[in-house]
């Protein structure tokens, strides 16, 4: 059984930084994808960043490119978020899954059917 536990969420002013962490347990495959997703009130869940294990190239949503950095080390997944904007306010979810390791539209549906989600952590950015 796979379990994902997130930490690092909180409140910050625009322009500030936060670092999210996700600890995974129960992973049994040598190759897999891990990523971060977010969901704002009244919006659908969207991909933020993903990275394939082992040695994959990170993928980022256009909205966070150049501001966020994803990193994976064994069973830990981090998301460094810099230059935060109010529109980054959302619940952020950690996920792991097999197959296509991107954050394109629709990938969250694949995760919902075949992967695993964390419980989510709130990130609030004030103007």
mmCIF file with all atom_site columns, C-alpha atoms in Angstrom:
data_model
loop_
_atom_site.group_PDB
_atom_site.id
_atom_site.type_symbol
_atom_site.label_atom_id
_atom_site.label_alt_id
_atom_site.label_comp_id
_atom_site.label_asym_id
_atom_site.label_entity_id
_atom_site.label_seq_id
_atom_site.pdbx_PDB_ins_code
_atom_site.Cartn_x
_atom_site.Cartn_y
_atom_site.Cartn_z
_atom_site.occupancy
_atom_site.B_iso_or_equiv
_atom_site.pdbx_formal_charge
_atom_site.auth_seq_id
_atom_site.auth_comp_id
_atom_site.auth_asym_id
_atom_site.auth_atom_id
_atom_site.pdbx_PDB_model_num
ATOM 1   C CA . UNK A 1 1   ? 0.000   0.000  0.000   1.00 0.00 ? 1   UNK A CA 1
ATOM 2   C CA . UNK A 1 2   ? 1.394   3.396  -1.046  1.00 0.00 ? 2   UNK A CA 1
ATOM 3   C CA . UNK A 1 3   ? 1.143   6.309  1.357   1.00 0.00 ? 3   UNK A CA 1
ATOM 4   C CA . UNK A 1 4   ? 2.081   9.919  0.581   1.00 0.00 ? 4   UNK A CA 1
ATOM 5   C CA . UNK A 1 5   ? 2.523   12.452 3.380   1.00 0.00 ? 5   UNK A CA 1
ATOM 6   C CA . UNK A 1 6   ? 2.923   16.144 2.595   1.00 0.00 ? 6   UNK A CA 1
ATOM 7   C CA . UNK A 1 7   ? 4.313   19.034 4.599   1.00 0.00 ? 7   UNK A CA 1
ATOM 8   C CA . UNK A 1 8   ? 5.433   22.631 4.134   1.00 0.00 ? 8   UNK A CA 1
ATOM 9   C CA . UNK A 1 9   ? 2.204   24.389 3.242   1.00 0.00 ? 9   UNK A CA 1
ATOM 10  C CA . UNK A 1 10  ? 1.298   27.707 4.781   1.00 0.00 ? 10  UNK A CA 1
ATOM 11  C CA . UNK A 1 11  ? 0.702   31.396 4.176   1.00 0.00 ? 11  UNK A CA 1
ATOM 12  C CA . UNK A 1 12  ? 3.127   33.789 2.541   1.00 0.00 ? 12  UNK A CA 1
ATOM 13  C CA . UNK A 1 13  ? 3.067   37.238 0.974   1.00 0.00 ? 13  UNK A CA 1
ATOM 14  C CA . UNK A 1 14  ? 3.400   37.709 -2.766  1.00 0.00 ? 14  UNK A CA 1
ATOM 15  C CA . UNK A 1 15  ? 7.017   37.436 -3.833  1.00 0.00 ? 15  UNK A CA 1
ATOM 16  C CA . UNK A 1 16  ? 7.878   35.063 -1.022  1.00 0.00 ? 16  UNK A CA 1
ATOM 17  C CA . UNK A 1 17  ? 8.908   31.419 -1.052  1.00 0.00 ? 17  UNK A CA 1
ATOM 18  C CA . UNK A 1 18  ? 7.728   28.087 0.294   1.00 0.00 ? 18  UNK A CA 1
ATOM 19  C CA . UNK A 1 19  ? 9.153   24.588 0.101   1.00 0.00 ? 19  UNK A CA 1
ATOM 20  C CA . UNK A 1 20  ? 6.767   21.636 0.003   1.00 0.00 ? 20  UNK A CA 1
ATOM 21  C CA . UNK A 1 21  ? 7.864   18.098 0.793   1.00 0.00 ? 21  UNK A CA 1
ATOM 22  C CA . UNK A 1 22  ? 6.228   14.748 0.145   1.00 0.00 ? 22  UNK A CA 1
ATOM 23  C CA . UNK A 1 23  ? 7.365   11.523 1.769   1.00 0.00 ? 23  UNK A CA 1
ATOM 24  C CA . UNK A 1 24  ? 6.315   8.287  0.077   1.00 0.00 ? 24  UNK A CA 1
ATOM 25  C CA . UNK A 1 25  ? 6.185   4.814  1.550   1.00 0.00 ? 25  UNK A CA 1
ATOM 26  C CA . UNK A 1 26  ? 5.228   1.467  0.102   1.00 0.00 ? 26  UNK A CA 1
ATOM 27  C CA . UNK A 1 27  ? 6.645   2.068  -3.394  1.00 0.00 ? 27  UNK A CA 1
ATOM 28  C CA . UNK A 1 28  ? 7.582   -1.224 -5.044  1.00 0.00 ? 28  UNK A CA 1
ATOM 29  C CA . UNK A 1 29  ? 8.497   -0.279 -8.638  1.00 0.00 ? 29  UNK A CA 1
ATOM 30  C CA . UNK A 1 30  ? 11.971  0.695  -9.780  1.00 0.00 ? 30  UNK A CA 1
ATOM 31  C CA . UNK A 1 31  ? 10.606  3.186  -12.314 1.00 0.00 ? 31  UNK A CA 1
ATOM 32  C CA . UNK A 1 32  ? 7.778   5.580  -11.555 1.00 0.00 ? 32  UNK A CA 1
ATOM 33  C CA . UNK A 1 33  ? 6.645   9.175  -11.826 1.00 0.00 ? 33  UNK A CA 1
ATOM 34  C CA . UNK A 1 34  ? 6.094   11.634 -9.009  1.00 0.00 ? 34  UNK A CA 1
ATOM 35  C CA . UNK A 1 35  ? 4.547   15.058 -9.259  1.00 0.00 ? 35  UNK A CA 1
ATOM 36  C CA . UNK A 1 36  ? 2.746   17.997 -7.733  1.00 0.00 ? 36  UNK A CA 1
ATOM 37  C CA . UNK A 1 37  ? -0.758  19.162 -8.584  1.00 0.00 ? 37  UNK A CA 1
ATOM 38  C CA . UNK A 1 38  ? -2.924  21.959 -7.271  1.00 0.00 ? 38  UNK A CA 1
ATOM 39  C CA . UNK A 1 39  ? -6.576  22.854 -7.047  1.00 0.00 ? 39  UNK A CA 1
ATOM 40  C CA . UNK A 1 40  ? -7.909  26.340 -6.417  1.00 0.00 ? 40  UNK A CA 1
ATOM 41  C CA . UNK A 1 41  ? -11.467 26.969 -5.186  1.00 0.00 ? 41  UNK A CA 1
ATOM 42  C CA . UNK A 1 42  ? -13.956 26.397 -7.979  1.00 0.00 ? 42  UNK A CA 1
ATOM 43  C CA . UNK A 1 43  ? -11.262 25.136 -10.346 1.00 0.00 ? 43  UNK A CA 1
ATOM 44  C CA . UNK A 1 44  ? -10.234 21.724 -11.613 1.00 0.00 ? 44  UNK A CA 1
ATOM 45  C CA . UNK A 1 45  ? -7.087  20.087 -10.365 1.00 0.00 ? 45  UNK A CA 1
ATOM 46  C CA . UNK A 1 46  ? -4.104  20.919 -12.574 1.00 0.00 ? 46  UNK A CA 1
ATOM 47  C CA . UNK A 1 47  ? -0.578  19.640 -12.946 1.00 0.00 ? 47  UNK A CA 1
ATOM 48  C CA . UNK A 1 48  ? 2.271   21.759 -11.600 1.00 0.00 ? 48  UNK A CA 1
ATOM 49  C CA . UNK A 1 49  ? 5.449   19.716 -11.984 1.00 0.00 ? 49  UNK A CA 1
ATOM 50  C CA . UNK A 1 50  ? 6.543   16.110 -12.441 1.00 0.00 ? 50  UNK A CA 1
ATOM 51  C CA . UNK A 1 51  ? 9.733   14.101 -12.511 1.00 0.00 ? 51  UNK A CA 1
ATOM 52  C CA . UNK A 1 52  ? 10.446  10.523 -13.579 1.00 0.00 ? 52  UNK A CA 1
ATOM 53  C CA . UNK A 1 53  ? 12.557  8.051  -11.623 1.00 0.00 ? 53  UNK A CA 1
ATOM 54  C CA . UNK A 1 54  ? 15.277  7.329  -12.464 1.00 0.00 ? 54  UNK A CA 1
ATOM 55  C CA . UNK A 1 55  ? 16.969  10.242 -14.175 1.00 0.00 ? 55  UNK A CA 1
ATOM 56  C CA . UNK A 1 56  ? 14.025  11.861 -15.941 1.00 0.00 ? 56  UNK A CA 1
ATOM 57  C CA . UNK A 1 57  ? 13.739  15.462 -17.068 1.00 0.00 ? 57  UNK A CA 1
ATOM 58  C CA . UNK A 1 58  ? 11.406  17.584 -14.939 1.00 0.00 ? 58  UNK A CA 1
ATOM 59  C CA . UNK A 1 59  ? 8.251   18.941 -16.540 1.00 0.00 ? 59  UNK A CA 1
ATOM 60  C CA . UNK A 1 60  ? 6.567   22.165 -15.465 1.00 0.00 ? 60  UNK A CA 1
ATOM 61  C CA . UNK A 1 61  ? 3.310   23.896 -16.154 1.00 0.00 ? 61  UNK A CA 1
ATOM 62  C CA . UNK A 1 62  ? 3.782   27.128 -18.077 1.00 0.00 ? 62  UNK A CA 1
ATOM 63  C CA . UNK A 1 63  ? 2.319   29.064 -15.166 1.00 0.00 ? 63  UNK A CA 1
ATOM 64  C CA . UNK A 1 64  ? 5.170   28.052 -12.825 1.00 0.00 ? 64  UNK A CA 1
ATOM 65  C CA . UNK A 1 65  ? 8.078   27.691 -15.250 1.00 0.00 ? 65  UNK A CA 1
ATOM 66  C CA . UNK A 1 66  ? 11.113  29.530 -13.916 1.00 0.00 ? 66  UNK A CA 1
ATOM 67  C CA . UNK A 1 67  ? 9.620   29.990 -10.454 1.00 0.00 ? 67  UNK A CA 1
ATOM 68  C CA . UNK A 1 68  ? 9.123   26.434 -9.141  1.00 0.00 ? 68  UNK A CA 1
ATOM 69  C CA . UNK A 1 69  ? 11.652  23.616 -8.974  1.00 0.00 ? 69  UNK A CA 1
ATOM 70  C CA . UNK A 1 70  ? 10.837  19.943 -8.424  1.00 0.00 ? 70  UNK A CA 1
ATOM 71  C CA . UNK A 1 71  ? 13.355  17.502 -6.978  1.00 0.00 ? 71  UNK A CA 1
ATOM 72  C CA . UNK A 1 72  ? 13.127  13.817 -6.103  1.00 0.00 ? 72  UNK A CA 1
ATOM 73  C CA . UNK A 1 73  ? 15.493  11.870 -3.896  1.00 0.00 ? 73  UNK A CA 1
ATOM 74  C CA . UNK A 1 74  ? 14.513  8.237  -3.341  1.00 0.00 ? 74  UNK A CA 1
ATOM 75  C CA . UNK A 1 75  ? 11.131  8.382  -1.601  1.00 0.00 ? 75  UNK A CA 1
ATOM 76  C CA . UNK A 1 76  ? 11.051  12.144 -0.991  1.00 0.00 ? 76  UNK A CA 1
ATOM 77  C CA . UNK A 1 77  ? 9.631   14.705 -3.419  1.00 0.00 ? 77  UNK A CA 1
ATOM 78  C CA . UNK A 1 78  ? 10.173  18.440 -2.927  1.00 0.00 ? 78  UNK A CA 1
ATOM 79  C CA . UNK A 1 79  ? 8.740   21.515 -4.604  1.00 0.00 ? 79  UNK A CA 1
ATOM 80  C CA . UNK A 1 80  ? 10.637  24.760 -4.135  1.00 0.00 ? 80  UNK A CA 1
ATOM 81  C CA . UNK A 1 81  ? 8.283   27.646 -4.878  1.00 0.00 ? 81  UNK A CA 1
ATOM 82  C CA . UNK A 1 82  ? 9.785   31.096 -5.401  1.00 0.00 ? 82  UNK A CA 1
ATOM 83  C CA . UNK A 1 83  ? 8.312   34.432 -6.476  1.00 0.00 ? 83  UNK A CA 1
ATOM 84  C CA . UNK A 1 84  ? 4.890   33.299 -5.340  1.00 0.00 ? 84  UNK A CA 1
ATOM 85  C CA . UNK A 1 85  ? 1.814   35.037 -6.704  1.00 0.00 ? 85  UNK A CA 1
ATOM 86  C CA . UNK A 1 86  ? -1.740  35.236 -5.331  1.00 0.00 ? 86  UNK A CA 1
ATOM 87  C CA . UNK A 1 87  ? -2.869  33.036 -8.218  1.00 0.00 ? 87  UNK A CA 1
ATOM 88  C CA . UNK A 1 88  ? -0.672  30.259 -6.806  1.00 0.00 ? 88  UNK A CA 1
ATOM 89  C CA . UNK A 1 89  ? -3.110  29.961 -3.896  1.00 0.00 ? 89  UNK A CA 1
ATOM 90  C CA . UNK A 1 90  ? -4.480  26.412 -3.914  1.00 0.00 ? 90  UNK A CA 1
ATOM 91  C CA . UNK A 1 91  ? -4.412  23.058 -2.228  1.00 0.00 ? 91  UNK A CA 1
ATOM 92  C CA . UNK A 1 92  ? -1.275  21.292 -3.415  1.00 0.00 ? 92  UNK A CA 1
ATOM 93  C CA . UNK A 1 93  ? -1.288  17.521 -3.836  1.00 0.00 ? 93  UNK A CA 1
ATOM 94  C CA . UNK A 1 94  ? 1.568   15.074 -4.168  1.00 0.00 ? 94  UNK A CA 1
ATOM 95  C CA . UNK A 1 95  ? 1.059   12.096 -6.475  1.00 0.00 ? 95  UNK A CA 1
ATOM 96  C CA . UNK A 1 96  ? 2.848   9.059  -7.818  1.00 0.00 ? 96  UNK A CA 1
ATOM 97  C CA . UNK A 1 97  ? 1.906   6.931  -10.785 1.00 0.00 ? 97  UNK A CA 1
ATOM 98  C CA . UNK A 1 98  ? 3.196   4.769  -13.606 1.00 0.00 ? 98  UNK A CA 1
ATOM 99  C CA . UNK A 1 99  ? 3.258   5.618  -17.284 1.00 0.00 ? 99  UNK A CA 1
ATOM 100 C CA . UNK A 1 100 ? 3.400   9.044  -18.908 1.00 0.00 ? 100 UNK A CA 1
ATOM 101 C CA . UNK A 1 101 ? 5.301   11.403 -16.625 1.00 0.00 ? 101 UNK A CA 1
ATOM 102 C CA . UNK A 1 102 ? 4.002   14.804 -17.662 1.00 0.00 ? 102 UNK A CA 1
ATOM 103 C CA . UNK A 1 103 ? 1.682   17.470 -16.280 1.00 0.00 ? 103 UNK A CA 1
ATOM 104 C CA . UNK A 1 104 ? -0.391  17.889 -19.406 1.00 0.00 ? 104 UNK A CA 1
ATOM 105 C CA . UNK A 1 105 ? -4.100  18.463 -19.134 1.00 0.00 ? 105 UNK A CA 1
ATOM 106 C CA . UNK A 1 106 ? -5.863  15.224 -18.321 1.00 0.00 ? 106 UNK A CA 1
ATOM 107 C CA . UNK A 1 107 ? -2.973  13.455 -16.603 1.00 0.00 ? 107 UNK A CA 1
ATOM 108 C CA . UNK A 1 108 ? -4.700  13.905 -13.249 1.00 0.00 ? 108 UNK A CA 1
ATOM 109 C CA . UNK A 1 109 ? -7.461  11.592 -14.464 1.00 0.00 ? 109 UNK A CA 1
ATOM 110 C CA . UNK A 1 110 ? -4.931  8.863  -15.128 1.00 0.00 ? 110 UNK A CA 1
ATOM 111 C CA . UNK A 1 111 ? -3.552  9.298  -11.627 1.00 0.00 ? 111 UNK A CA 1
ATOM 112 C CA . UNK A 1 112 ? -7.040  9.085  -10.173 1.00 0.00 ? 112 UNK A CA 1
ATOM 113 C CA . UNK A 1 113 ? -7.540  5.719  -11.853 1.00 0.00 ? 113 UNK A CA 1
ATOM 114 C CA . UNK A 1 114 ? -4.128  4.096  -11.492 1.00 0.00 ? 114 UNK A CA 1
ATOM 115 C CA . UNK A 1 115 ? -1.968  6.128  -9.108  1.00 0.00 ? 115 UNK A CA 1
ATOM 116 C CA . UNK A 1 116 ? -1.907  7.503  -5.608  1.00 0.00 ? 116 UNK A CA 1
ATOM 117 C CA . UNK A 1 117 ? -2.583  10.920 -4.093  1.00 0.00 ? 117 UNK A CA 1
ATOM 118 C CA . UNK A 1 118 ? -1.489  12.628 -0.920  1.00 0.00 ? 118 UNK A CA 1
ATOM 119 C CA . UNK A 1 119 ? -3.983  14.354 1.333   1.00 0.00 ? 119 UNK A CA 1
ATOM 120 C CA . UNK A 1 120 ? -3.151  17.855 0.118   1.00 0.00 ? 120 UNK A CA 1
ATOM 121 C CA . UNK A 1 121 ? -1.625  20.872 1.819   1.00 0.00 ? 121 UNK A CA 1
ATOM 122 C CA . UNK A 1 122 ? -2.905  24.445 1.679   1.00 0.00 ? 122 UNK A CA 1
ATOM 123 C CA . UNK A 1 123 ? -0.785  27.203 0.165   1.00 0.00 ? 123 UNK A CA 1
ATOM 124 C CA . UNK A 1 124 ? -2.078  30.750 0.533   1.00 0.00 ? 124 UNK A CA 1
ATOM 125 C CA . UNK A 1 125 ? -0.366  33.736 -1.095  1.00 0.00 ? 125 UNK A CA 1
ATOM 126 C CA . UNK A 1 126 ? -1.575  37.190 -0.114  1.00 0.00 ? 126 UNK A CA 1
ATOM 127 C CA . UNK A 1 127 ? -1.118  40.334 -2.155  1.00 0.00 ? 127 UNK A CA 1
#
